[in-house]
PDB file of C-alpha atoms in Angstrom:
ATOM      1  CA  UNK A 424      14.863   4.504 -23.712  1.00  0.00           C
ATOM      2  CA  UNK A 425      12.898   1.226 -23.884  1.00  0.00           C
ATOM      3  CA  UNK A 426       8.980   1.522 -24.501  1.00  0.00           C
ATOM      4  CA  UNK A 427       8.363  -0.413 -21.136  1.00  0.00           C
ATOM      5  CA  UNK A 428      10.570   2.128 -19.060  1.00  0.00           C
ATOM      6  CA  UNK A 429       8.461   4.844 -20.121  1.00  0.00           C
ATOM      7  CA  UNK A 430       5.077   3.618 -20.083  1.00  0.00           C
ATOM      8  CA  UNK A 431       6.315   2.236 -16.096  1.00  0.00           C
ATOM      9  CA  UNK A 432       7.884   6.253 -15.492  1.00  0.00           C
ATOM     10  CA  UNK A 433       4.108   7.412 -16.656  1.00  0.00           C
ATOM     11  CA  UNK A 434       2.401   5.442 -14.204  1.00  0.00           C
ATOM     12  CA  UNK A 435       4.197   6.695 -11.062  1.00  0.00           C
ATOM     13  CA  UNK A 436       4.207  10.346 -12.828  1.00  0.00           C
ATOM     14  CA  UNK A 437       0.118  10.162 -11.846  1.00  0.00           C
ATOM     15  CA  UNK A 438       0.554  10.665  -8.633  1.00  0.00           C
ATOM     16  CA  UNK A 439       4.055  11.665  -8.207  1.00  0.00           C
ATOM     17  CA  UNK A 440       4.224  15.023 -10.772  1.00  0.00           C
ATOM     18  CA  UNK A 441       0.910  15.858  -9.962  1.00  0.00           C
ATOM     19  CA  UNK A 442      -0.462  12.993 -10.993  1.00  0.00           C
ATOM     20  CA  UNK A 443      -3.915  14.181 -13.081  1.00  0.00           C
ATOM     21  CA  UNK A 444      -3.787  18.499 -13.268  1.00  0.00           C
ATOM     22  CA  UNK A 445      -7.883  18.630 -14.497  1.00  0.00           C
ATOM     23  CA  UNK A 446      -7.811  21.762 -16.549  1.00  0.00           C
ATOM     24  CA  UNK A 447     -11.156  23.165 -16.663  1.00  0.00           C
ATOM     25  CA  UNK A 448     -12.623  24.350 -19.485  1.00  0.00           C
ATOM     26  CA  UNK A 449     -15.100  26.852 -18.463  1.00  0.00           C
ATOM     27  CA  UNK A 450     -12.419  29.320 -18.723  1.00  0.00           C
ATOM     28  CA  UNK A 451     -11.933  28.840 -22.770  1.00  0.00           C
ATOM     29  CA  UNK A 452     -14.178  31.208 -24.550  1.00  0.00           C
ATOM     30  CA  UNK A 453     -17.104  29.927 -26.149  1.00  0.00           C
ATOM     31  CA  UNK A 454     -16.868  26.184 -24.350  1.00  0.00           C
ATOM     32  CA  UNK A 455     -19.744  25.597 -21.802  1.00  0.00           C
ATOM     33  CA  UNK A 456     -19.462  24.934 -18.403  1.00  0.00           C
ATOM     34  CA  UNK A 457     -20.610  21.281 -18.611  1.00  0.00           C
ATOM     35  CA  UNK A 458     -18.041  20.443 -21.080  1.00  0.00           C
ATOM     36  CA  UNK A 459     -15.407  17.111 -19.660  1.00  0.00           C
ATOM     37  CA  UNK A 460     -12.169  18.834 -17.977  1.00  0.00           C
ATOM     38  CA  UNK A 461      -8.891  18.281 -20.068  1.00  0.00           C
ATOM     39  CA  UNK A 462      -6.132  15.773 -17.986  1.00  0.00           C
ATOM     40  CA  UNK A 463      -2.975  16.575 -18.006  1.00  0.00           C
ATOM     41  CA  UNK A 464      -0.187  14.158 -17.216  1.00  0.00           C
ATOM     42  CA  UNK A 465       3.454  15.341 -16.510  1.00  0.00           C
ATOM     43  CA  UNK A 466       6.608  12.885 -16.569  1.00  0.00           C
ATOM     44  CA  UNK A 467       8.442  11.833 -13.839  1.00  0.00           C
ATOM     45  CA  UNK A 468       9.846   9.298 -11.911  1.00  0.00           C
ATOM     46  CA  UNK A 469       9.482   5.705 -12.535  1.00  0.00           C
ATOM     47  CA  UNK A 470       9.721   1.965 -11.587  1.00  0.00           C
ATOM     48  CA  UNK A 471      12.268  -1.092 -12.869  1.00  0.00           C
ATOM     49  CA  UNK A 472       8.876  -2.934 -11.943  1.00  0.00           C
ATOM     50  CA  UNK A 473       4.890  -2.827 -11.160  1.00  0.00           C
ATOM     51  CA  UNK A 474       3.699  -0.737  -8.437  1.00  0.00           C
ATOM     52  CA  UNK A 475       1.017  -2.461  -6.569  1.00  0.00           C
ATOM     53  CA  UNK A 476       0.229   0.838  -4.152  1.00  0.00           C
ATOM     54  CA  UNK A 477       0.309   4.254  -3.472  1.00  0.00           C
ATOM     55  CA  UNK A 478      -0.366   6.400  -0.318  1.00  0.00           C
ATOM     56  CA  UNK A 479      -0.195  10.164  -0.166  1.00  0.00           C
ATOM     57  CA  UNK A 480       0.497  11.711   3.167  1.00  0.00           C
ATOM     58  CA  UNK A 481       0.338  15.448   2.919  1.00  0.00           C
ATOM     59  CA  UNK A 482       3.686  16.165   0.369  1.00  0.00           C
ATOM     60  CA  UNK A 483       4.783  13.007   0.254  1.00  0.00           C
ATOM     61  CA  UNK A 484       3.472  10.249  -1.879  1.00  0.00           C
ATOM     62  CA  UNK A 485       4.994   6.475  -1.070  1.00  0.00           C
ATOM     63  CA  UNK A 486       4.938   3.826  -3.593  1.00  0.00           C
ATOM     64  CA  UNK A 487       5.515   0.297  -3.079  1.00  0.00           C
ATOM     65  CA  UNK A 488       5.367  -2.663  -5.413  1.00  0.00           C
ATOM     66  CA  UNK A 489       8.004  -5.167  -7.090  1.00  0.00           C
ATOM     67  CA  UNK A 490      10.619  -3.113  -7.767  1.00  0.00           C
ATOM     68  CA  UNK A 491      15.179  -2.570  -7.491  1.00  0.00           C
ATOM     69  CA  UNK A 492      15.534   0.954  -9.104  1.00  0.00           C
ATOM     70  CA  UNK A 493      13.790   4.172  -9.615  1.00  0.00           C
ATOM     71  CA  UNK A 494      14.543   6.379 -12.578  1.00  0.00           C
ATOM     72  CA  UNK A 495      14.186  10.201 -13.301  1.00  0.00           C
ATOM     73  CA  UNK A 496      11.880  11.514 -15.760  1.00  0.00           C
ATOM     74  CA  UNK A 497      14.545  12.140 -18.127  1.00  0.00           C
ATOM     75  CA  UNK A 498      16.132   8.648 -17.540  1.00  0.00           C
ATOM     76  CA  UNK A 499      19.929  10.070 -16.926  1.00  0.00           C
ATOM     77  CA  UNK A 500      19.693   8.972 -13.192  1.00  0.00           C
ATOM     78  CA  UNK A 501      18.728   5.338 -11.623  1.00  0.00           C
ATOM     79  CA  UNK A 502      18.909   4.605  -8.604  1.00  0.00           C
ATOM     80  CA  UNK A 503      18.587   1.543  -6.255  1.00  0.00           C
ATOM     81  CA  UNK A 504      15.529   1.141  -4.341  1.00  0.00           C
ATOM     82  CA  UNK A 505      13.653  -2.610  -3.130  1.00  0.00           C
ATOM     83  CA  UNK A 506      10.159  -2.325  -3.319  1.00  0.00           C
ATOM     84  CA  UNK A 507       9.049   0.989  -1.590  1.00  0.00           C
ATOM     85  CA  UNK A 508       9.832   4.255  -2.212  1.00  0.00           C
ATOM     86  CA  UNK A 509       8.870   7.794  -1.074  1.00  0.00           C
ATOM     87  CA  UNK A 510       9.006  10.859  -3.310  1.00  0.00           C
ATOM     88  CA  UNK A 511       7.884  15.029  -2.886  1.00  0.00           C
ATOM     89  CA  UNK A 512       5.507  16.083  -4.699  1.00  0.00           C
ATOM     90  CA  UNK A 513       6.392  19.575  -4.675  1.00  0.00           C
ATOM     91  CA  UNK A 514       9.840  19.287  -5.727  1.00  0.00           C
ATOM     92  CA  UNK A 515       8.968  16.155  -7.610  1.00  0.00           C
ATOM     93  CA  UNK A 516      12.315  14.110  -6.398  1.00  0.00           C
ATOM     94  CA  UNK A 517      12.865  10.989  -5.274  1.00  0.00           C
ATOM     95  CA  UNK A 518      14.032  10.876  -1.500  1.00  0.00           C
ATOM     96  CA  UNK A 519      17.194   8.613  -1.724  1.00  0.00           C
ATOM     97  CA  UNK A 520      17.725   8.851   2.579  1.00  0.00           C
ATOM     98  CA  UNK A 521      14.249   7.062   2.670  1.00  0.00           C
ATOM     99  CA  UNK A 522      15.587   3.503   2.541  1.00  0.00           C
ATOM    100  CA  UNK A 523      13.255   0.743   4.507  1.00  0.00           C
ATOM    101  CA  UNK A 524      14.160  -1.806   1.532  1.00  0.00           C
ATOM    102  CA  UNK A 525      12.257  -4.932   2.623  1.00  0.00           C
ATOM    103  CA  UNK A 526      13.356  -7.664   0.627  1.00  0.00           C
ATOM    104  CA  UNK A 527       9.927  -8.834  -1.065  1.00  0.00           C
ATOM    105  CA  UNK A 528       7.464  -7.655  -3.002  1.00  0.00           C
ATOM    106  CA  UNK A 529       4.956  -4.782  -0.703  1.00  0.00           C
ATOM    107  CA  UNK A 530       0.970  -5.086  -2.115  1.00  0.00           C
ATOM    108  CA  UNK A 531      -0.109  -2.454   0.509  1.00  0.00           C
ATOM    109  CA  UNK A 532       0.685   0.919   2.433  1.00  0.00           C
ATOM    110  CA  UNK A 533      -1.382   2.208   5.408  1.00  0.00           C
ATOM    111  CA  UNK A 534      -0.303   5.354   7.630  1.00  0.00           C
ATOM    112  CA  UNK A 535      -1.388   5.795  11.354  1.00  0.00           C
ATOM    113  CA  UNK A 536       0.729   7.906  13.972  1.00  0.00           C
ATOM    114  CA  UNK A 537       3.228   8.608  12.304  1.00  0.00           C
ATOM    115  CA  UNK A 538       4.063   5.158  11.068  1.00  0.00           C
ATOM    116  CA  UNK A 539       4.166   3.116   7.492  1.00  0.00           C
ATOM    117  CA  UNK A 540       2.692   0.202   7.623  1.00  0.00           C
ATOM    118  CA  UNK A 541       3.693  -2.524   5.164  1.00  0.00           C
ATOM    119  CA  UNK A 542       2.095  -5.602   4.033  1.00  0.00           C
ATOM    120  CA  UNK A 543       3.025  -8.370   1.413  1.00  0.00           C
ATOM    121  CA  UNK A 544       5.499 -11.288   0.872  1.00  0.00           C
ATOM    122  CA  UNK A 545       8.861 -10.562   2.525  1.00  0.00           C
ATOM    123  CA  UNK A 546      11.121 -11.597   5.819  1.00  0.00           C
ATOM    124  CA  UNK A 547      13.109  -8.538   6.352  1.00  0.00           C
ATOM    125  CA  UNK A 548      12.620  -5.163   6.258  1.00  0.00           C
ATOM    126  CA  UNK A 549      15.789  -3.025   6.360  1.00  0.00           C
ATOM    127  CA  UNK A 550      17.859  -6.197   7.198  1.00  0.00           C
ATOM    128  CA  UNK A 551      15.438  -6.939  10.634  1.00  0.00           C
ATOM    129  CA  UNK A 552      13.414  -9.997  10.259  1.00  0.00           C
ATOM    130  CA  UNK A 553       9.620  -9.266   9.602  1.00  0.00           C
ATOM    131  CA  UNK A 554       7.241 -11.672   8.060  1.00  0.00           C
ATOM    132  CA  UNK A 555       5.022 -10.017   5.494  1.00  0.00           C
ATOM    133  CA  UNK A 556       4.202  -6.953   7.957  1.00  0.00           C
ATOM    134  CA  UNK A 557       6.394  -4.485   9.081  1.00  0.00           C
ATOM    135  CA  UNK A 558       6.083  -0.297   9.947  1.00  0.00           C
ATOM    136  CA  UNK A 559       8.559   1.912   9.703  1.00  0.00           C
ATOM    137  CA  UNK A 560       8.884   5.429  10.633  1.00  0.00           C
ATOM    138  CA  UNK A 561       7.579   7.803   8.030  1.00  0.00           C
ATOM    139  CA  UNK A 562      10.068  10.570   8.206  1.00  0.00           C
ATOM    140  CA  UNK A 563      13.148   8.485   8.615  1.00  0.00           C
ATOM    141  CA  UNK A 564      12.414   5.207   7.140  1.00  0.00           C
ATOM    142  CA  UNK A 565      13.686   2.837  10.857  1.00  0.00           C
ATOM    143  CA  UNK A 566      11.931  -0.155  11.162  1.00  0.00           C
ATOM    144  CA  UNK A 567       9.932  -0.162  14.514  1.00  0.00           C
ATOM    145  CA  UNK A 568       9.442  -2.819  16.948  1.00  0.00           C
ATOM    146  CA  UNK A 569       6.141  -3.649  15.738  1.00  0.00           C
ATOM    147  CA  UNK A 570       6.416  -7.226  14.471  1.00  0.00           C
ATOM    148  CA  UNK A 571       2.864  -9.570  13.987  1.00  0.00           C
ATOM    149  CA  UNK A 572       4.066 -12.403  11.429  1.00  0.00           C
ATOM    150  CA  UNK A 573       1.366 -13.091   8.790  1.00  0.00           C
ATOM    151  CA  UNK A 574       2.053 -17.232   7.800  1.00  0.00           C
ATOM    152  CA  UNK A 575       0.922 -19.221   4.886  1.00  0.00           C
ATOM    153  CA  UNK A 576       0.701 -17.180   2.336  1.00  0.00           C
ATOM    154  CA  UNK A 577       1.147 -13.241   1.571  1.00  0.00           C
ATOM    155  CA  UNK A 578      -0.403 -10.346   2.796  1.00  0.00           C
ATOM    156  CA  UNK A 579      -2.546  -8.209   0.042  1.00  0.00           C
ATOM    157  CA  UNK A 580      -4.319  -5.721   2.327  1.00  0.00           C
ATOM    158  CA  UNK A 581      -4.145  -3.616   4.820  1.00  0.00           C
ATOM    159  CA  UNK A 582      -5.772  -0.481   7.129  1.00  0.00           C
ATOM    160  CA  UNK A 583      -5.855   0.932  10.249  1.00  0.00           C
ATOM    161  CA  UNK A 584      -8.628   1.970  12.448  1.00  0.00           C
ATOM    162  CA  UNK A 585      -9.085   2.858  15.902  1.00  0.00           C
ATOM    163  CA  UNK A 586      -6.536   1.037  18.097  1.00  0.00           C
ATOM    164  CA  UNK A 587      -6.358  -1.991  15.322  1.00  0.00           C
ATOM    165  CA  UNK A 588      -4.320  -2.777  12.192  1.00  0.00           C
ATOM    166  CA  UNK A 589      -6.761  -4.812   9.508  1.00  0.00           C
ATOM    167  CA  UNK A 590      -4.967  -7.158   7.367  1.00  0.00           C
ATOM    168  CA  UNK A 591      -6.392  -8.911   4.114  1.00  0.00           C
ATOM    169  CA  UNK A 592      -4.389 -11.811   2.079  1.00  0.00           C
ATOM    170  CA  UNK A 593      -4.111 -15.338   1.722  1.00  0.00           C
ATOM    171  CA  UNK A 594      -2.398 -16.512   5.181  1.00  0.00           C
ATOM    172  CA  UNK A 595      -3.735 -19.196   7.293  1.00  0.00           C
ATOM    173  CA  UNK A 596      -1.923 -17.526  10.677  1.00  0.00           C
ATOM    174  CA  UNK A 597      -1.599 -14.139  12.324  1.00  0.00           C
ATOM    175  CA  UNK A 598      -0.296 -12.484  14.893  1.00  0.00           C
ATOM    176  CA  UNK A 599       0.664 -15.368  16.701  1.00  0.00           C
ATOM    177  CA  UNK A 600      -3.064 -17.153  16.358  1.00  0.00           C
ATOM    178  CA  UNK A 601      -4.493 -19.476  13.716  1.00  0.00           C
ATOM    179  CA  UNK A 602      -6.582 -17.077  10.904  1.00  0.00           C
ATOM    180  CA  UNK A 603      -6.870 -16.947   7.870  1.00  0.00           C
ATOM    181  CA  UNK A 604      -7.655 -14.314   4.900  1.00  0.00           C
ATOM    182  CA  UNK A 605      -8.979 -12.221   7.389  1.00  0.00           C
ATOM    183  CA  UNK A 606      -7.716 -10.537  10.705  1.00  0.00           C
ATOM    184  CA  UNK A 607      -6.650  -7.661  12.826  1.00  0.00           C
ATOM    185  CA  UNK A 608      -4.180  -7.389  15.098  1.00  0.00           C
ATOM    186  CA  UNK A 609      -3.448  -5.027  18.076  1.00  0.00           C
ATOM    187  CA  UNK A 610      -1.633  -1.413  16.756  1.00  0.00           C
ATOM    188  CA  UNK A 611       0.225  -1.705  20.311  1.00  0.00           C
ATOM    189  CA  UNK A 612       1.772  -4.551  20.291  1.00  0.00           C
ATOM    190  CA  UNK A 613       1.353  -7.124  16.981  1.00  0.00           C
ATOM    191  CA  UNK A 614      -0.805  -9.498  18.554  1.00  0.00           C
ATOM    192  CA  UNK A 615      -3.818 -11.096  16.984  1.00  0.00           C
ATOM    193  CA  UNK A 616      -7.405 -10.024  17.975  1.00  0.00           C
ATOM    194  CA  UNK A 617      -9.133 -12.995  19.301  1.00  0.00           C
ATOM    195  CA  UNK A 618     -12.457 -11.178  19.978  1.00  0.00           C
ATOM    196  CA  UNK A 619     -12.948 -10.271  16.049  1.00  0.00           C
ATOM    197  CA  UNK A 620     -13.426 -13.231  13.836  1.00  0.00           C
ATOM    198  CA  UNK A 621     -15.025 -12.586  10.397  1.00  0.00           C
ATOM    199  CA  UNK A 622     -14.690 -15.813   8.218  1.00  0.00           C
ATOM    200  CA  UNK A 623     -14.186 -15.329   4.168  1.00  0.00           C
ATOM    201  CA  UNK A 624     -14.005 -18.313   2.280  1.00  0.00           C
ATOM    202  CA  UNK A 625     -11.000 -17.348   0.563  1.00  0.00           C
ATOM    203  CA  UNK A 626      -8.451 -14.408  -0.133  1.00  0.00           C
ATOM    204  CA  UNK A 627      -8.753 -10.942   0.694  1.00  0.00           C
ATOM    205  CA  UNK A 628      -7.717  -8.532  -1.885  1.00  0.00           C
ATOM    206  CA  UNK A 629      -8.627  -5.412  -0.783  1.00  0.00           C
ATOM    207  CA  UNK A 630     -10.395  -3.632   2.228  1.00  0.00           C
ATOM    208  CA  UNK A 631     -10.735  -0.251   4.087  1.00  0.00           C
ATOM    209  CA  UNK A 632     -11.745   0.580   6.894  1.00  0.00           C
ATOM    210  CA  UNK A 633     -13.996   3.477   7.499  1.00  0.00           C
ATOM    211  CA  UNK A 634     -15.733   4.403  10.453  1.00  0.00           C
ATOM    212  CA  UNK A 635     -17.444   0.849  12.308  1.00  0.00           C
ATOM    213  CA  UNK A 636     -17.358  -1.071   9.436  1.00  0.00           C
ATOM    214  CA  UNK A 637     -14.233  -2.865   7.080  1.00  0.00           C
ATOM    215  CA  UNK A 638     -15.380  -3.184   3.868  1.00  0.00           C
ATOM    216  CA  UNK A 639     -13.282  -5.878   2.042  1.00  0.00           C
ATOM    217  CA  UNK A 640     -13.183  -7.280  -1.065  1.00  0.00           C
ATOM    218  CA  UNK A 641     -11.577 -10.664  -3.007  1.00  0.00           C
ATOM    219  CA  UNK A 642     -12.152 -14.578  -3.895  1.00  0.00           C
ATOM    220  CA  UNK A 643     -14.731 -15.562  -1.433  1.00  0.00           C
ATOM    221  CA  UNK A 644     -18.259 -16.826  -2.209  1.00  0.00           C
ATOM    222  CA  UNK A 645     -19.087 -16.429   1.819  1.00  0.00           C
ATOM    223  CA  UNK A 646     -18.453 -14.519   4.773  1.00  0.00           C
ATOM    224  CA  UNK A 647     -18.975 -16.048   8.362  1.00  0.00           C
ATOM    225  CA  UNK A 648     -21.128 -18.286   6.085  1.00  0.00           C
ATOM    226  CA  UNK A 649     -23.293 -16.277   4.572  1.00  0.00           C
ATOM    227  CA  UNK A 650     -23.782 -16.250   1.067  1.00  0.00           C
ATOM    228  CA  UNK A 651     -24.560 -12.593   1.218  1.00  0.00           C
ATOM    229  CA  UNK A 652     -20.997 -11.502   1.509  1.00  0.00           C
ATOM    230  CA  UNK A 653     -19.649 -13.206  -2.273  1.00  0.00           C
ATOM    231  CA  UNK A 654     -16.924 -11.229  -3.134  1.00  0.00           C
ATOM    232  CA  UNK A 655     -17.304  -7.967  -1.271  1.00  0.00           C
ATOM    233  CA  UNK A 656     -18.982  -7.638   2.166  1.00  0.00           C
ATOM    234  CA  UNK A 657     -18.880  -5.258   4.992  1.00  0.00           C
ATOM    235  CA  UNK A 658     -18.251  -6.237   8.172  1.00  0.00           C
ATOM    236  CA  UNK A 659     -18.486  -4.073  11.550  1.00  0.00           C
ATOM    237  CA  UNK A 660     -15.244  -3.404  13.657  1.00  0.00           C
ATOM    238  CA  UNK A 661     -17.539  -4.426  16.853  1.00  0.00           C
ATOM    239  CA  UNK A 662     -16.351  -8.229  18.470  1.00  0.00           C
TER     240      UNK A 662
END
C-alpha cells in the first residue's frame, strides 16, 4: 500500500467512518472538565483522487471530486467509480448501485427535494448530456430532466434556497442567459433568473445560502461595483 493511497483513504474516513468521534475527557479521573476533547479517526474508504466536496444527508454521506475508483479501508477491494460517490455511514460501505458517473471532475454537492445537485466541469452525467450542472435522484442515482448549461468556464459552487438553485464559478453564461461568476437559476425548470443580478468581478469559489442572503466567497475585488464586497460579500436573495 502506497503512502498516497492511505493518506487519500484517511481523508474520506473523516466523514465516512465517523469522521472525528470527540472523546471527552471529563470522564477520565483526575482530568478537568475544560481540558481539549481527544479526536479519534477510524479508516475507511478512500479516493484514486482529491475530493473537492462532501454532503451528509441523514446516513448517507456523498463525496465528489476527481476521482475513477474507491478503495476499502483494508485496500483488498477497488472499485470503479467517476467522480461522485455515496457511502453509509452506519455500515460504513460504499454503495456500488449508486452510479451517476458524470464524466468530469464535480467541485460541489447541494441536496433539495430529494435531489443531488452537481456542479463542476463535465458534459454528461450518466451518459445524458449536461454541461457542468446536473441532479440526480438521491436514492437511485437517475439523472433528472433538470438541465441549465453553465458556459465558459466551470462551475465551483453551488446551493439551493427557496424555489432557486445558486451557482458560483468562472462561466460567462447560464441557464440560457449571458452571466457570469455569479447566478441562479429556476429549481423548476433550469432557466436563468433575469430579475437577480449581483456582479463579482471575478470567480466564485464558494457560497451558501442561508435564509435572505447568499454569502459567497472567491477572486473578486468588487461586487455590483462596490469595493465593499473584495473577496467575500453577502448579497440578499431579493431581485
Amino acid at each position: 500500500m502506497s503512502v498516497g493511497s492511505t493518506s487519500r483513504r484517511l481523508s474520506v474516513a473523516r466523514v465516512v467512518a465517523g469522521i472525528t468521534a470527540a472523546t471527552s475527557l471529563m470522564a477520565v479521573t483526575g482530568v478537568s472538565a475544560s481540558a481539549a476533547p481527544v479526536t479519534k479517526l477510524q479508516q475507511s474508504w478512500g479516493t484514486n483522487g482529491r475530493v473537492l466536496s462532501i454532503l451528509a444527508d441523514g446516513g448517507k454521506v456523498y463525496v465528489a471530486g476527481n476521482f475513477t475508483s474507491v478503495t476499502s479501508a483494508d485496500g483488498s477491494s477497488t472499485l470503479p467509480i467517476e467522480n461522485v460517490a455515496r457511502f453509509d455511514v452506519a455500515t460504513k460501505t460504499f454503495d456500488s448501485s449508486w452510479r451517476p458517473n458524470p464524466n468530469g471532475v464535480v467541485t460541489s454537492l447541494a441536496l433539495s427535494g430529494g435531489d443531488v445537485y452537481l456542479g463542476g466541469d463535465f458534459s454528461s452525467v450518466a451518459g445524458t448530456p449536461r454541461t457542468d450542472l446536473a441532479a440526480v435522484d438521491a436514492t437511485t442515482g437517475a439523472v433528472e430532466s433538470w438541465a441549465p448549461k453553465a458556459t465558459g468556464g466551470l462551475v465551483q459552487a453551488i446551493g439551493v434556497g427557496g424555489n432557486h438553485v445558486y451557482v458560483g464559478g468562472n462561466f460567462t453564461s447560464l441557464g440560457g442567459g449571458a452571466r457570469s461568476y455569479l447566478g441562479r437559476v429556476e429549481l423548476s425548470n433550469g432557466q436563468l433568473d433575469t430579475g437577480w443580478t449581483p456582479t463579482p468581478s471575478a470567480r466564485v469559489r464558494t457560497l451558501v445560502v442561508a435564509g435572505t442572503r447568499v454569502y459567497v466567497g472567491g477572486d473578486f475585488a468588487t461586487v455590483n461595483g462596490s469595493s465593499a464586497g473584495k473577496s467575500i460579500a453577502s448579497i440578499s436573495t431579493g431581485a
